[in-house]
Short mmCIF file of N, CA and C in Angstrom, two decimals:
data_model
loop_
_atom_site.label_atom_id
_atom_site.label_comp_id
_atom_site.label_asym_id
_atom_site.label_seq_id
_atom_site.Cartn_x
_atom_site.Cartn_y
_atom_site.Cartn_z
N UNK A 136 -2.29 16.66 28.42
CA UNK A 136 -2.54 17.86 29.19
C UNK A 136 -1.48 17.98 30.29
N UNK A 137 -0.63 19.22 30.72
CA UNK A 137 -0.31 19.36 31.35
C UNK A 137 -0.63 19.55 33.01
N UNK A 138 0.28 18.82 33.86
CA UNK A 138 -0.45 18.73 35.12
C UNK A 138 0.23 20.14 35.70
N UNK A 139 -0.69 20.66 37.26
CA UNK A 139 -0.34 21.50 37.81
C UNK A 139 0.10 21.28 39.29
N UNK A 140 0.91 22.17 39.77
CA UNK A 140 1.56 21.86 41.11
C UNK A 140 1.32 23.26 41.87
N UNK A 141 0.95 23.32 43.15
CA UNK A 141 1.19 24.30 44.21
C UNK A 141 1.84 24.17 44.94
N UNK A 142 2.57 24.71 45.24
CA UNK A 142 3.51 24.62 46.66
C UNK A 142 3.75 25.65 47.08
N UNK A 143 3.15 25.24 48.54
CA UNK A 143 2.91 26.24 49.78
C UNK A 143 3.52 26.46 50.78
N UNK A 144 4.44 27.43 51.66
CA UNK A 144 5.19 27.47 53.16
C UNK A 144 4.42 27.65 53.92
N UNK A 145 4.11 26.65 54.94
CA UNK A 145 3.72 26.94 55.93
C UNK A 145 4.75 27.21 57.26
N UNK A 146 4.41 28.14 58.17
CA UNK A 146 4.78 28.27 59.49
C UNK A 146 3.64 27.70 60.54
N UNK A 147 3.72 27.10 61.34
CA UNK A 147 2.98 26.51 62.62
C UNK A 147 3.78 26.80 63.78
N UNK A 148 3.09 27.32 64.59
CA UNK A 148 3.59 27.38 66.01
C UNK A 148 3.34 26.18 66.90
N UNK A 149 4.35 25.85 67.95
CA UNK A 149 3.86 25.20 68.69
C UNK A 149 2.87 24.72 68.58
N UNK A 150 2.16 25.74 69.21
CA UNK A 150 0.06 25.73 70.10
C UNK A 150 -0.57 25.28 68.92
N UNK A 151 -0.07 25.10 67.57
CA UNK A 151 -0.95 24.81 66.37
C UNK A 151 -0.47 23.55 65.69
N UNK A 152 0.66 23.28 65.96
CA UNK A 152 1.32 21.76 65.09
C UNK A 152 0.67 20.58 65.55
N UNK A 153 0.01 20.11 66.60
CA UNK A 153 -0.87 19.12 66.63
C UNK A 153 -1.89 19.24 65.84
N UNK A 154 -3.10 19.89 65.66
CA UNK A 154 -3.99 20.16 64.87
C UNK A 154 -3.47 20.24 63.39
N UNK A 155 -2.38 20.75 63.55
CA UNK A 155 -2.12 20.77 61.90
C UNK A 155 -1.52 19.48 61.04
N UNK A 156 -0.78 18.65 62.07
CA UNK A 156 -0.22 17.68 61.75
C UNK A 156 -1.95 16.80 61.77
N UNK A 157 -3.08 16.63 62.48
CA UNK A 157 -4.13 15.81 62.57
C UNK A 157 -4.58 16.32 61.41
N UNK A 158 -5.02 17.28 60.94
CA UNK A 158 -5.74 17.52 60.07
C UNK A 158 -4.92 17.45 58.26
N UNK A 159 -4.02 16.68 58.25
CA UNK A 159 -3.16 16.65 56.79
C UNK A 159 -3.82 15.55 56.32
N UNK A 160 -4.62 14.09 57.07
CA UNK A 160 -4.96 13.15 56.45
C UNK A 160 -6.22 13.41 55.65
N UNK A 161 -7.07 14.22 56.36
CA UNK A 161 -8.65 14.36 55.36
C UNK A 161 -8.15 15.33 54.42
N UNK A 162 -7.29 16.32 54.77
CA UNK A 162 -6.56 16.93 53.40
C UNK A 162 -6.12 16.09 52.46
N UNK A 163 -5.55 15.01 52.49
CA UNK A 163 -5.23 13.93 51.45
C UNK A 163 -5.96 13.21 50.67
N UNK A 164 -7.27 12.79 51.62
CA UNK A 164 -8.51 12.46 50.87
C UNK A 164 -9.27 13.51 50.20
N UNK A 165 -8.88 14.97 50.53
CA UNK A 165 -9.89 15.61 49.84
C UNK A 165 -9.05 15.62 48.12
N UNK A 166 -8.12 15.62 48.53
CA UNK A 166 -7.09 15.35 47.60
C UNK A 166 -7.86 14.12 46.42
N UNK A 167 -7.67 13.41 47.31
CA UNK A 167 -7.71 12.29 46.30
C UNK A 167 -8.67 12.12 45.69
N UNK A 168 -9.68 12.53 46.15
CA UNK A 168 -11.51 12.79 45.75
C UNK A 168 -11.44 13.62 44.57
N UNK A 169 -10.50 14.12 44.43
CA UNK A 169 -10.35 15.27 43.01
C UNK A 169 -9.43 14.57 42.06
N UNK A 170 -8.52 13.86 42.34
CA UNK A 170 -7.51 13.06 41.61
C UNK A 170 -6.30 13.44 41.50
N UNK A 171 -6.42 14.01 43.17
CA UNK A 171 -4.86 15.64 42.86
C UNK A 171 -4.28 14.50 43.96
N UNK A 172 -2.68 14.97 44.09
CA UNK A 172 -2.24 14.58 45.21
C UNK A 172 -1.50 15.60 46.05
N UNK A 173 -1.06 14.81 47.08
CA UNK A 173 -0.59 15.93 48.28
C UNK A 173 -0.10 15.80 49.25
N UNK A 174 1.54 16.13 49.62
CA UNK A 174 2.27 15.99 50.28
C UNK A 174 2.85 17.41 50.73
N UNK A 175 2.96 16.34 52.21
CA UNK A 175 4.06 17.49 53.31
C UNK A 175 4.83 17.78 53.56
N UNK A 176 5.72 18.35 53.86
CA UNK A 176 7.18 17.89 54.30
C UNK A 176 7.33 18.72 55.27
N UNK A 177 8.39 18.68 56.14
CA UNK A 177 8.33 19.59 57.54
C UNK A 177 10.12 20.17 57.36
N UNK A 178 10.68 21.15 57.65
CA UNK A 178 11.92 21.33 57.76
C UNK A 178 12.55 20.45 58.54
N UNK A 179 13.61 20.40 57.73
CA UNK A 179 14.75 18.89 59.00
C UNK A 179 15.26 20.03 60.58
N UNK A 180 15.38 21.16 60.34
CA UNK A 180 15.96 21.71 61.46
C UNK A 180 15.14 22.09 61.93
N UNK A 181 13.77 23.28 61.67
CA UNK A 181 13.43 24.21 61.96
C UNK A 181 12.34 23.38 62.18
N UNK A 182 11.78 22.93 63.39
CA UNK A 182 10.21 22.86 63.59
C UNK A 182 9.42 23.35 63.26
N UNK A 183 8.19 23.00 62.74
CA UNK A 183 6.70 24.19 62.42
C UNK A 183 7.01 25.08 60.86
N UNK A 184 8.10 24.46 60.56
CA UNK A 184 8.20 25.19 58.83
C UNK A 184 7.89 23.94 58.17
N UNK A 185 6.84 24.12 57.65
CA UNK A 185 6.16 22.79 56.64
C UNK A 185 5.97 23.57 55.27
N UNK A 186 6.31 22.42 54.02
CA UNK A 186 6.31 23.06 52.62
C UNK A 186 4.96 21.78 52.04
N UNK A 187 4.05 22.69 51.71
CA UNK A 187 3.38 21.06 50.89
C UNK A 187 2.43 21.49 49.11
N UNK A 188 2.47 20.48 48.85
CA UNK A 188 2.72 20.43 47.59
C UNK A 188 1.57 19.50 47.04
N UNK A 189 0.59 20.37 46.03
CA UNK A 189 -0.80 19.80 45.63
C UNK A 189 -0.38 19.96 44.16
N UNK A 190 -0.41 18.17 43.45
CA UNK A 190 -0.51 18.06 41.81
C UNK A 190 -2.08 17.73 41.87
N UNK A 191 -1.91 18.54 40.77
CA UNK A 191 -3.33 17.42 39.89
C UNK A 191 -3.48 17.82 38.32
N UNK A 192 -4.69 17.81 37.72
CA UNK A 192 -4.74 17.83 36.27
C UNK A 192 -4.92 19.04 35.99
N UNK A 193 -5.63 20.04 36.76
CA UNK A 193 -5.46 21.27 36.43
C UNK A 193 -5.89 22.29 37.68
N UNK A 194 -5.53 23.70 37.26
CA UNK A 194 -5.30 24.71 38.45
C UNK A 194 -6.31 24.46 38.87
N UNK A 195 -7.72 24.52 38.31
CA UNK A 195 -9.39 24.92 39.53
C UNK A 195 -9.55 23.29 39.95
N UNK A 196 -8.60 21.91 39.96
CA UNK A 196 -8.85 21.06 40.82
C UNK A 196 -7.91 21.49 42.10
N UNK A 197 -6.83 22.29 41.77
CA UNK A 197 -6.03 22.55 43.17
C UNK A 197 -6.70 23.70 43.75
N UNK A 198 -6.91 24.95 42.71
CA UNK A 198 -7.90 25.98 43.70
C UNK A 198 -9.03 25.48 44.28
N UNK A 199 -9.71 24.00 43.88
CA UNK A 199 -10.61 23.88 44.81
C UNK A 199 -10.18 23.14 46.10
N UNK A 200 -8.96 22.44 45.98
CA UNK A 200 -8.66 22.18 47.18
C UNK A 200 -8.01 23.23 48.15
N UNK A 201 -7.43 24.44 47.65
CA UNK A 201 -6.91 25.14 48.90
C UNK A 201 -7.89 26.54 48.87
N UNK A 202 -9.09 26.51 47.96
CA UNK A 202 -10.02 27.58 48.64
C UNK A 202 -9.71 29.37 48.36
N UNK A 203 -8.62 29.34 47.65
CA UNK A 203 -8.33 30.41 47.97
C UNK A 203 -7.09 30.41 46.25
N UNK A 204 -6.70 32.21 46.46
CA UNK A 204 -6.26 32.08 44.87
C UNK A 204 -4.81 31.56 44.68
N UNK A 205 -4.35 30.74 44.37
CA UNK A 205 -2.72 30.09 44.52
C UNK A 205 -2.04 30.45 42.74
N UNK A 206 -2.45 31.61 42.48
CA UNK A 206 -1.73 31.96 41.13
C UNK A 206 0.10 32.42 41.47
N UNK A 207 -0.23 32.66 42.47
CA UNK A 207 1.39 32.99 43.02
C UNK A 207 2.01 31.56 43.31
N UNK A 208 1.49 30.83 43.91
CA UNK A 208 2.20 29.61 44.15
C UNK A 208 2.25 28.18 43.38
N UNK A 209 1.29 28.71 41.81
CA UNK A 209 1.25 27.61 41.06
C UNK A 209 2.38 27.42 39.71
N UNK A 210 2.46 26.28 39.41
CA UNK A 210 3.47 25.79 38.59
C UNK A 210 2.64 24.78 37.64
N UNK A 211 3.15 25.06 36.12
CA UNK A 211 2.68 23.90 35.23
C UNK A 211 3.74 22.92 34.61
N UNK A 212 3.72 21.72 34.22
CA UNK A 212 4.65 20.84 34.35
C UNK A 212 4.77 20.95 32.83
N UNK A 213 5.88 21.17 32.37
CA UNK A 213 6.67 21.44 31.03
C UNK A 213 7.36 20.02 30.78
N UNK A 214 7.65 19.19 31.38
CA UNK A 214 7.83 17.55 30.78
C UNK A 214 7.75 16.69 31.89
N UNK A 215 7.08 15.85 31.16
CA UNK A 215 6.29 14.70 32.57
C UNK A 215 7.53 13.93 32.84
N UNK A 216 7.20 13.23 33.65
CA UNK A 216 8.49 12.30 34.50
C UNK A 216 7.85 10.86 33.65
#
């Protein structure tokens, strides 16, 4: 079965990058509770531009982790690594 990937841009301001940076770890476990995984990454220049990126086995384990419809931001994996 092919796995699926989302990847998302985030912008954070200032007043919001603490909270957002605290709250990525229970995002990881919610992650992992599904068998998806999930990483962050932050721009090297640009502060508060974060890209992150949810695999798992299929789209409604990632739509249930981000709640919302990610048909625009999803990808299916055409040859495994």
């Amino acid at each position: 079965m092919a796995r699926s990937l989302a990847i998302v841009e985030r912008h954070v301001g200032d007043d919001e990058r603490a909270d957002y940076l605290a709250a990525l770890a229970a995002r990881k476990s919610r992650a992992a509770a599904v068998l998806a995984h999930f990483w962050v990454f932050e721009h090297a220049t640009e502060r508060g531009r974060f890209v992150e990126f949810t695999e798992a086995a299929s789209d409604a384990a990632i739509a249930s982790l981000h709640g919302h419809d990610t048909s625009s931001h999803l990808w299916r994996e055409v040859q495994g690594g």
